[in-house]
Short mmCIF file of C-alpha atoms in Angstrom, two decimals:
data_model
loop_
_atom_site.label_atom_id
_atom_site.label_comp_id
_atom_site.label_asym_id
_atom_site.label_seq_id
_atom_site.Cartn_x
_atom_site.Cartn_y
_atom_site.Cartn_z
CA UNK A 27 10.69 23.26 3.64
CA UNK A 28 10.49 26.24 1.22
CA UNK A 29 6.68 25.92 1.21
CA UNK A 30 6.57 25.80 5.02
CA UNK A 31 8.88 28.90 4.99
CA UNK A 32 6.47 30.52 2.62
CA UNK A 33 3.55 29.97 5.01
CA UNK A 34 5.32 31.34 8.01
CA UNK A 35 6.89 34.52 6.24
CA UNK A 36 3.30 35.32 4.96
CA UNK A 37 1.59 34.71 8.29
CA UNK A 38 4.40 37.05 10.07
CA UNK A 39 3.76 39.77 7.57
CA UNK A 40 0.23 39.62 8.20
CA UNK A 41 0.63 39.86 11.95
CA UNK A 42 2.96 42.72 11.60
CA UNK A 43 0.66 44.60 9.64
CA UNK A 44 -2.15 43.85 11.77
CA UNK A 45 -0.28 45.22 14.66
CA UNK A 46 -0.07 48.57 12.79
CA UNK A 47 -3.66 48.42 12.06
CA UNK A 48 -6.49 46.32 13.71
CA UNK A 49 -7.18 42.63 14.78
CA UNK A 50 -9.70 42.17 11.94
CA UNK A 51 -6.85 42.66 9.59
CA UNK A 52 -4.69 40.32 11.32
CA UNK A 53 -7.20 37.33 10.98
CA UNK A 54 -7.90 38.06 7.33
CA UNK A 55 -3.97 38.18 6.76
CA UNK A 56 -3.90 34.61 8.43
CA UNK A 57 -6.32 33.24 6.37
CA UNK A 58 -4.93 34.43 3.23
CA UNK A 59 -1.60 33.01 4.54
CA UNK A 60 -3.31 29.66 5.09
CA UNK A 61 -4.80 29.79 1.52
CA UNK A 62 -1.41 30.51 -0.08
CA UNK A 63 -0.04 27.59 1.94
CA UNK A 64 -2.47 25.18 0.93
CA UNK A 65 -2.12 26.45 -2.84
CA UNK A 66 1.48 25.73 -2.50
CA UNK A 67 1.31 22.22 -1.61
CA UNK A 68 -1.36 21.60 -4.42
CA UNK A 69 -4.30 19.36 -4.33
CA UNK A 70 -2.53 16.86 -2.23
CA UNK A 71 -3.36 18.74 0.89
CA UNK A 72 -6.33 16.71 1.35
CA UNK A 73 -4.16 13.57 2.17
CA UNK A 74 -2.61 15.24 5.05
CA UNK A 75 -5.65 15.53 7.27
CA UNK A 76 -5.00 11.98 8.57
CA UNK A 77 -3.49 11.18 12.02
CA UNK A 78 0.41 10.92 12.57
CA UNK A 79 2.07 7.72 11.76
CA UNK A 80 3.68 6.34 14.92
CA UNK A 81 6.79 4.50 13.52
CA UNK A 82 8.05 1.48 15.53
CA UNK A 83 11.79 1.79 16.28
CA UNK A 84 13.89 -0.53 14.17
CA UNK A 85 16.91 -2.04 15.40
CA UNK A 86 18.30 -3.40 12.39
CA UNK A 87 18.36 -1.75 8.86
CA UNK A 88 17.29 -4.97 6.97
CA UNK A 89 14.31 -5.41 9.35
CA UNK A 90 11.40 -3.07 8.56
CA UNK A 91 7.50 -3.05 8.43
CA UNK A 92 7.09 -2.09 5.16
CA UNK A 93 6.61 -3.59 1.71
CA UNK A 94 9.65 -4.54 -0.12
CA UNK A 95 11.79 -1.74 0.85
CA UNK A 96 12.72 0.90 3.63
CA UNK A 97 11.90 3.76 1.83
CA UNK A 98 9.67 6.21 -0.13
CA UNK A 99 8.05 5.01 -3.13
CA UNK A 100 6.50 7.20 -5.79
CA UNK A 101 2.67 6.19 -6.45
CA UNK A 102 -1.07 7.37 -7.00
CA UNK A 103 -3.79 6.74 -4.18
CA UNK A 104 -7.72 6.99 -4.88
CA UNK A 105 -8.77 8.75 -1.48
CA UNK A 106 -11.96 9.81 -0.53
CA UNK A 107 -13.40 9.69 -4.03
CA UNK A 108 -10.41 11.66 -5.42
CA UNK A 109 -7.23 10.45 -7.47
CA UNK A 110 -3.83 11.62 -6.41
CA UNK A 111 -0.51 11.34 -8.44
CA UNK A 112 2.99 11.49 -7.73
CA UNK A 113 2.46 10.83 -4.06
CA UNK A 114 5.38 9.67 -1.81
CA UNK A 115 4.20 6.50 -0.16
CA UNK A 116 5.09 3.59 2.44
CA UNK A 117 3.17 0.50 2.95
CA UNK A 118 3.35 -0.60 6.42
CA UNK A 119 2.45 -4.56 6.08
CA UNK A 120 2.60 -5.07 9.81
CA UNK A 121 -0.11 -3.01 10.47
CA UNK A 122 -1.73 -2.60 7.09
CA UNK A 123 -1.59 1.10 6.83
CA UNK A 124 -0.67 3.44 3.99
CA UNK A 125 1.60 6.44 4.87
CA UNK A 126 2.36 9.48 3.02
CA UNK A 127 4.96 12.51 4.03
CA UNK A 128 4.23 16.01 4.79
CA UNK A 129 6.14 18.26 2.23
CA UNK A 130 7.08 20.82 4.43
CA UNK A 131 8.47 19.21 7.51
CA UNK A 132 8.86 15.53 6.63
CA UNK A 133 6.04 14.25 9.31
CA UNK A 134 4.53 10.76 8.34
CA UNK A 135 0.93 10.78 7.99
CA UNK A 136 -1.55 7.75 8.15
CA UNK A 137 -3.95 7.71 5.54
CA UNK A 138 -7.67 6.77 6.84
CA UNK A 139 -8.03 3.12 5.61
CA UNK A 140 -11.54 3.45 5.38
CA UNK A 141 -11.20 6.38 2.63
CA UNK A 142 -8.72 4.45 0.54
CA UNK A 143 -10.07 2.58 -2.39
CA UNK A 144 -6.64 1.74 -3.91
CA UNK A 145 -3.04 2.69 -4.57
CA UNK A 146 -0.05 1.80 -6.49
CA UNK A 147 3.75 1.44 -5.52
CA UNK A 148 5.70 1.97 -8.69
CA UNK A 149 4.09 -0.63 -11.07
CA UNK A 150 2.45 -2.58 -8.39
CA UNK A 151 -1.29 -2.11 -7.52
CA UNK A 152 -3.10 -2.47 -4.61
CA UNK A 153 -6.97 -2.38 -3.73
CA UNK A 154 -8.88 -2.41 -0.55
CA UNK A 155 -11.20 -5.46 -0.19
CA UNK A 156 -13.93 -5.32 2.40
CA UNK A 157 -17.59 -7.09 2.73
CA UNK A 158 -16.12 -10.62 1.69
CA UNK A 159 -14.99 -13.95 3.59
CA UNK A 160 -11.41 -12.43 3.30
CA UNK A 161 -10.08 -10.23 6.24
CA UNK A 162 -10.85 -6.42 5.23
CA UNK A 163 -7.43 -5.01 4.07
CA UNK A 164 -5.06 -3.83 0.97
CA UNK A 165 -4.56 -6.68 -1.63
CA UNK A 166 -2.11 -6.74 -4.53
CA UNK A 167 -3.79 -7.34 -7.91
CA UNK A 168 -1.26 -9.68 -9.57
CA UNK A 169 -3.56 -10.71 -12.45
CA UNK A 170 -6.49 -8.64 -13.04
CA UNK A 171 -8.49 -10.97 -15.36
CA UNK A 172 -11.65 -13.04 -14.92
CA UNK A 173 -10.14 -15.19 -12.85
CA UNK A 174 -8.40 -12.47 -10.64
CA UNK A 175 -5.29 -13.31 -8.79
CA UNK A 176 -4.66 -11.25 -5.58
CA UNK A 177 -1.90 -11.26 -2.87
CA UNK A 178 -2.21 -10.48 0.71
CA UNK A 179 1.23 -9.47 1.93
CA UNK A 180 1.86 -9.47 5.84
CA UNK A 181 4.71 -9.15 8.46
CA UNK A 182 4.50 -10.00 11.94
CA UNK A 183 6.77 -8.16 14.42
CA UNK A 184 9.00 -10.38 16.72
CA UNK A 185 10.64 -8.88 19.55
CA UNK A 186 13.33 -10.61 21.74
CA UNK A 187 15.94 -9.54 24.23
CA UNK A 188 19.55 -10.09 23.57
CA UNK A 189 22.25 -8.96 25.95
CA UNK A 190 19.65 -6.68 27.72
CA UNK A 191 18.77 -5.06 24.38
CA UNK A 192 15.50 -5.51 22.46
CA UNK A 193 16.12 -7.03 18.88
CA UNK A 194 13.25 -6.54 16.66
CA UNK A 195 12.66 -8.62 13.44
CA UNK A 196 9.73 -9.33 11.15
CA UNK A 197 8.33 -12.61 9.81
CA UNK A 198 6.97 -11.93 6.03
CA UNK A 199 4.66 -14.18 4.42
CA UNK A 200 2.39 -13.57 1.34
CA UNK A 201 -1.12 -15.43 0.80
CA UNK A 202 -2.83 -16.01 -2.45
CA UNK A 203 -6.56 -15.68 -3.54
CA UNK A 204 -8.39 -16.02 -6.90
CA UNK A 205 -11.77 -14.65 -7.33
CA UNK A 206 -13.70 -16.49 -9.72
CA UNK A 207 -17.33 -16.45 -10.46
CA UNK A 208 -18.03 -13.90 -7.69
CA UNK A 209 -16.27 -16.04 -4.93
CA UNK A 210 -12.74 -15.77 -3.37
CA UNK A 211 -10.91 -18.86 -3.11
CA UNK A 212 -7.55 -19.25 -0.97
CA UNK A 213 -4.70 -21.19 -2.86
CA UNK A 214 -1.40 -22.31 -1.64
CA UNK A 215 -0.52 -25.42 -3.55
CA UNK A 216 -0.53 -26.56 -7.24
CA UNK A 217 -3.39 -29.13 -6.61
CA UNK A 218 -5.54 -26.36 -4.63
CA UNK A 219 -5.16 -24.17 -7.80
CA UNK A 220 -6.02 -27.05 -9.97
CA UNK A 221 -9.38 -27.66 -7.88
CA UNK A 222 -10.26 -24.35 -8.25
CA UNK A 223 -9.92 -24.53 -12.11
CA UNK A 224 -10.90 -28.18 -12.13
CA UNK A 225 -13.24 -27.79 -15.54
CA UNK A 226 -10.01 -27.33 -17.30
CA UNK A 227 -7.50 -29.45 -15.38
CA UNK A 228 -6.54 -31.53 -18.16
CA UNK A 229 -5.73 -28.78 -20.29
CA UNK A 230 -3.67 -26.93 -17.33
CA UNK A 231 -1.64 -30.01 -16.57
CA UNK A 232 -0.56 -30.29 -20.33
CA UNK A 233 0.34 -26.45 -20.31
CA UNK A 234 2.45 -27.08 -17.24
CA UNK A 235 4.31 -30.23 -18.53
CA UNK A 236 4.82 -28.18 -22.03
CA UNK A 237 6.58 -25.44 -20.28
CA UNK A 238 8.13 -27.37 -17.55
CA UNK A 239 6.64 -25.26 -14.82
CA UNK A 240 7.90 -25.88 -11.12
CA UNK A 241 5.20 -24.69 -8.99
CA UNK A 242 6.97 -24.45 -5.71
CA UNK A 243 10.03 -22.80 -7.40
CA UNK A 244 7.86 -19.87 -7.87
CA UNK A 245 4.53 -20.00 -6.63
CA UNK A 246 3.26 -16.48 -7.32
CA UNK A 247 4.24 -16.75 -11.06
CA UNK A 248 2.82 -20.13 -11.08
CA UNK A 249 -0.55 -19.30 -9.90
CA UNK A 250 -0.79 -16.17 -11.93
CA UNK A 251 0.34 -18.14 -15.15
CA UNK A 252 -2.29 -20.88 -14.40
CA UNK A 253 -5.05 -18.23 -14.05
CA UNK A 254 -4.03 -16.44 -17.34
CA UNK A 255 -4.19 -19.59 -19.40
CA UNK A 256 -7.48 -20.76 -17.80
CA UNK A 257 -9.04 -17.71 -18.94
CA UNK A 258 -7.51 -17.71 -22.45
CA UNK A 259 -9.08 -21.02 -22.99
CA UNK A 260 -12.43 -19.98 -21.36
CA UNK A 261 -13.44 -16.74 -23.50
#
């Protein structure tokens, strides 16, 4: 807010001074005020040129379209061939959109998907994948090895009328993919992972038995562990 007030104050001074002199000075003062404002918000000003984010009304506190939590998370963004740090972000996984906050008025700004190469939310890393058999969008990098493991998070909005009021909820799901030898493979079960890594199936089964791995208890962790072990025995 202080940054926005700085912009308004400088602009107002420019107008007052211009009223005492001429319109040319007013124009120059306004441009100078704009430069001061852009400098005050720093290099992240380029991120604020996207369209407004039209947020869907939430009917329950625990029902929201964002990834993990309903609050801003500090992260980084690779946007339009530039890297930005310490950026407040929301990831709307219902619409597959990245949202940031304008520092002066808390307006939510939607980043242009085509300009986003990747981003982080805390410790979680996402990249935008296009031009493959997978649907274009943002995918979390769970394991960045030779047999890379990705997760695609999605929420589907569900509206129903209860006592003449709309109640909104979201069904969350995650799908997993392994990128191996230049190809994406979708995986859901233990057998589908072992089929993709079939040249080391015997060793993988032995590892799972030794570590008493229960695939269905934590599917994500199990897929990552299998990919890690597979890569470790295929140097």
